[in-house]
Amino acid sequence: MRIGDAAAAAGTTPRALRFYEECGLLPPPSRSSTGQRRYGPDEVARVRVIRGLLALGLTIEDLRGISDRIQLLTDEPGRRCAGADAASPASVVVDRRLAVIDAEIDRLSRLRERLAEHTGRA
């Protein structure tokens, strides 16, 4: 399928597919005789996994660090992205992202508390 069809099937845009390819998250697709990108169901599934991981709060940079795990998740959708081994690259990435999210929650909680005190809504 062409890029527009693949993007629609994956719930994204052609621009996102090109971006994922540039970042190394999506392998370069085959090309038609006229040079148009051609995608199959495997690429669409991979893009869905990428988008799912991004929706969970991981970043493109996080995914670059665990790009080898993306195919595992594509092959087995129910699989966990971080195994039991706390030293695995995927576990390190997930732990780091959880720490960033926790820090942001703490920051927002303090900000909310200050605003509530300042406005008499404590």
PDB file of C-alpha atoms in Angstrom:
ATOM      1  CA  MET A   1       0.000   0.000   0.000  1.00  0.00           C
ATOM      2  CA  ARG A   2       1.111   3.558  -0.555  1.00  0.00           C
ATOM      3  CA  ILE A   3       2.160   5.880   2.240  1.00  0.00           C
ATOM      4  CA  GLY A   4      -1.218   7.582   2.645  1.00  0.00           C
ATOM      5  CA  ASP A   5      -3.042   4.271   2.929  1.00  0.00           C
ATOM      6  CA  ALA A   6      -0.472   2.879   5.379  1.00  0.00           C
ATOM      7  CA  ALA A   7      -0.638   6.013   7.496  1.00  0.00           C
ATOM      8  CA  ALA A   8      -4.430   5.866   7.623  1.00  0.00           C
ATOM      9  CA  ALA A   9      -4.326   2.158   8.537  1.00  0.00           C
ATOM     10  CA  ALA A  10      -1.885   2.924  11.371  1.00  0.00           C
ATOM     11  CA  GLY A  11      -3.847   5.953  12.583  1.00  0.00           C
ATOM     12  CA  THR A  12      -1.225   8.538  11.727  1.00  0.00           C
ATOM     13  CA  THR A  13       0.006  10.727   8.887  1.00  0.00           C
ATOM     14  CA  PRO A  14       2.393  10.195   5.987  1.00  0.00           C
ATOM     15  CA  ARG A  15       4.644  12.808   7.550  1.00  0.00           C
ATOM     16  CA  ALA A  16       4.884  10.706  10.737  1.00  0.00           C
ATOM     17  CA  LEU A  17       5.870   7.628   8.718  1.00  0.00           C
ATOM     18  CA  ARG A  18       8.655   9.554   7.016  1.00  0.00           C
ATOM     19  CA  PHE A  19       9.760  10.908  10.409  1.00  0.00           C
ATOM     20  CA  TYR A  20       9.850   7.416  11.964  1.00  0.00           C
ATOM     21  CA  GLU A  21      11.913   6.280   9.000  1.00  0.00           C
ATOM     22  CA  GLU A  22      14.340   9.208   9.431  1.00  0.00           C
ATOM     23  CA  CYS A  23      14.710   8.382  13.131  1.00  0.00           C
ATOM     24  CA  GLY A  24      15.504   4.763  12.393  1.00  0.00           C
ATOM     25  CA  LEU A  25      12.349   3.448  14.074  1.00  0.00           C
ATOM     26  CA  LEU A  26      10.854   2.264  10.804  1.00  0.00           C
ATOM     27  CA  PRO A  27      13.062   0.500   8.270  1.00  0.00           C
ATOM     28  CA  PRO A  28      13.188   2.080   4.826  1.00  0.00           C
ATOM     29  CA  PRO A  29      10.231   0.704   2.874  1.00  0.00           C
ATOM     30  CA  SER A  30      10.434  -0.906  -0.511  1.00  0.00           C
ATOM     31  CA  ARG A  31       9.762   1.389  -3.443  1.00  0.00           C
ATOM     32  CA  SER A  32       7.610   1.059  -6.500  1.00  0.00           C
ATOM     33  CA  SER A  33       9.088   1.409  -9.969  1.00  0.00           C
ATOM     34  CA  THR A  34       8.125   5.087  -9.803  1.00  0.00           C
ATOM     35  CA  GLY A  35       9.900   5.553  -6.464  1.00  0.00           C
ATOM     36  CA  GLN A  36       6.839   5.658  -4.229  1.00  0.00           C
ATOM     37  CA  ARG A  37       7.142   4.120  -0.781  1.00  0.00           C
ATOM     38  CA  ARG A  38       5.327   0.789  -0.419  1.00  0.00           C
ATOM     39  CA  TYR A  39       4.200  -0.540   2.955  1.00  0.00           C
ATOM     40  CA  GLY A  40       2.760  -3.852   4.046  1.00  0.00           C
ATOM     41  CA  PRO A  41       0.904  -5.088   7.115  1.00  0.00           C
ATOM     42  CA  ASP A  42       4.157  -5.607   9.054  1.00  0.00           C
ATOM     43  CA  GLU A  43       5.119  -1.945   8.718  1.00  0.00           C
ATOM     44  CA  VAL A  44       1.618  -0.834   9.685  1.00  0.00           C
ATOM     45  CA  ALA A  45       1.769  -3.067  12.783  1.00  0.00           C
ATOM     46  CA  ARG A  46       5.172  -1.632  13.706  1.00  0.00           C
ATOM     47  CA  VAL A  47       3.868   1.925  13.393  1.00  0.00           C
ATOM     48  CA  ARG A  48       0.933   1.036  15.643  1.00  0.00           C
ATOM     49  CA  VAL A  49       3.370  -0.262  18.270  1.00  0.00           C
ATOM     50  CA  ILE A  50       5.493   2.903  17.960  1.00  0.00           C
ATOM     51  CA  ARG A  51       2.420   5.096  18.377  1.00  0.00           C
ATOM     52  CA  GLY A  52       1.252   3.033  21.353  1.00  0.00           C
ATOM     53  CA  LEU A  53       4.610   3.427  23.087  1.00  0.00           C
ATOM     54  CA  LEU A  54       4.611   7.160  22.393  1.00  0.00           C
ATOM     55  CA  ALA A  55       1.090   7.373  23.841  1.00  0.00           C
ATOM     56  CA  LEU A  56       2.412   5.742  27.033  1.00  0.00           C
ATOM     57  CA  GLY A  57       4.811   8.648  27.498  1.00  0.00           C
ATOM     58  CA  LEU A  58       7.967   7.288  25.918  1.00  0.00           C
ATOM     59  CA  THR A  59       9.804   9.645  23.594  1.00  0.00           C
ATOM     60  CA  ILE A  60      11.315   9.151  20.160  1.00  0.00           C
ATOM     61  CA  GLU A  61      14.729   9.178  21.828  1.00  0.00           C
ATOM     62  CA  ASP A  62      13.581   6.506  24.282  1.00  0.00           C
ATOM     63  CA  LEU A  63      12.402   4.355  21.387  1.00  0.00           C
ATOM     64  CA  ARG A  64      15.679   4.784  19.551  1.00  0.00           C
ATOM     65  CA  GLY A  65      17.397   3.214  22.548  1.00  0.00           C
ATOM     66  CA  ILE A  66      15.161   0.160  22.437  1.00  0.00           C
ATOM     67  CA  SER A  67      14.382  -0.060  18.726  1.00  0.00           C
ATOM     68  CA  ASP A  68      15.318  -3.755  18.718  1.00  0.00           C
ATOM     69  CA  ARG A  69      12.436  -4.394  21.156  1.00  0.00           C
ATOM     70  CA  ILE A  70       9.866  -2.765  18.875  1.00  0.00           C
ATOM     71  CA  GLN A  71       9.904  -5.763  16.553  1.00  0.00           C
ATOM     72  CA  LEU A  72       9.349  -8.088  19.517  1.00  0.00           C
ATOM     73  CA  LEU A  73       6.262  -6.096  20.457  1.00  0.00           C
ATOM     74  CA  THR A  74       5.115  -6.097  16.839  1.00  0.00           C
ATOM     75  CA  ASP A  75       5.485  -9.871  16.628  1.00  0.00           C
ATOM     76  CA  GLU A  76       3.805 -10.461  20.013  1.00  0.00           C
ATOM     77  CA  PRO A  77       1.405  -7.585  20.782  1.00  0.00           C
ATOM     78  CA  GLY A  78       0.717  -8.794  24.347  1.00  0.00           C
ATOM     79  CA  ARG A  79       4.407  -8.935  25.226  1.00  0.00           C
ATOM     80  CA  ARG A  80       5.822  -6.551  27.808  1.00  0.00           C
ATOM     81  CA  CYS A  81       8.404  -4.098  26.507  1.00  0.00           C
ATOM     82  CA  ALA A  82      10.582  -4.310  29.625  1.00  0.00           C
ATOM     83  CA  GLY A  83      11.489  -7.739  30.919  1.00  0.00           C
ATOM     84  CA  ALA A  84      12.158  -8.841  34.457  1.00  0.00           C
ATOM     85  CA  ASP A  85      15.851  -7.992  34.109  1.00  0.00           C
ATOM     86  CA  ALA A  86      16.191  -4.529  35.655  1.00  0.00           C
ATOM     87  CA  ALA A  87      19.492  -4.014  33.838  1.00  0.00           C
ATOM     88  CA  SER A  88      18.042  -4.613  30.374  1.00  0.00           C
ATOM     89  CA  PRO A  89      18.076  -1.564  28.083  1.00  0.00           C
ATOM     90  CA  ALA A  90      14.277  -1.584  27.896  1.00  0.00           C
ATOM     91  CA  SER A  91      13.934  -1.649  31.695  1.00  0.00           C
ATOM     92  CA  VAL A  92      16.433   1.191  32.032  1.00  0.00           C
ATOM     93  CA  VAL A  93      14.494   3.298  29.495  1.00  0.00           C
ATOM     94  CA  VAL A  94      11.162   2.588  31.176  1.00  0.00           C
ATOM     95  CA  ASP A  95      12.548   3.286  34.668  1.00  0.00           C
ATOM     96  CA  ARG A  96      14.063   6.566  33.475  1.00  0.00           C
ATOM     97  CA  ARG A  97      10.781   7.640  31.839  1.00  0.00           C
ATOM     98  CA  LEU A  98       8.802   6.715  34.979  1.00  0.00           C
ATOM     99  CA  ALA A  99      11.179   8.865  37.051  1.00  0.00           C
ATOM    100  CA  VAL A 100      10.627  11.804  34.677  1.00  0.00           C
ATOM    101  CA  ILE A 101       6.847  11.374  34.897  1.00  0.00           C
ATOM    102  CA  ASP A 102       6.992  11.108  38.710  1.00  0.00           C
ATOM    103  CA  ALA A 103       9.079  14.293  38.875  1.00  0.00           C
ATOM    104  CA  GLU A 104       6.553  16.110  36.692  1.00  0.00           C
ATOM    105  CA  ILE A 105       3.668  14.913  38.864  1.00  0.00           C
ATOM    106  CA  ASP A 106       5.516  16.210  41.954  1.00  0.00           C
ATOM    107  CA  ARG A 107       6.191  19.556  40.255  1.00  0.00           C
ATOM    108  CA  LEU A 108       2.567  19.957  39.205  1.00  0.00           C
ATOM    109  CA  SER A 109       1.309  18.969  42.660  1.00  0.00           C
ATOM    110  CA  ARG A 110       3.496  21.650  44.280  1.00  0.00           C
ATOM    111  CA  LEU A 111       2.344  24.195  41.707  1.00  0.00           C
ATOM    112  CA  ARG A 112      -1.290  23.333  42.354  1.00  0.00           C
ATOM    113  CA  GLU A 113      -0.759  23.631  46.095  1.00  0.00           C
ATOM    114  CA  ARG A 114       0.846  27.086  45.742  1.00  0.00           C
ATOM    115  CA  LEU A 115      -1.943  28.314  43.457  1.00  0.00           C
ATOM    116  CA  ALA A 116      -4.611  26.982  45.796  1.00  0.00           C
ATOM    117  CA  GLU A 117      -2.958  28.721  48.777  1.00  0.00           C
ATOM    118  CA  HIS A 118      -2.523  31.943  46.839  1.00  0.00           C
ATOM    119  CA  THR A 119      -6.179  32.021  45.802  1.00  0.00           C
ATOM    120  CA  GLY A 120      -7.569  30.903  49.157  1.00  0.00           C
ATOM    121  CA  ARG A 121      -8.728  27.551  47.841  1.00  0.00           C
ATOM    122  CA  ALA A 122      -6.371  25.411  49.916  1.00  0.00           C
TER     123      ALA A 122
END
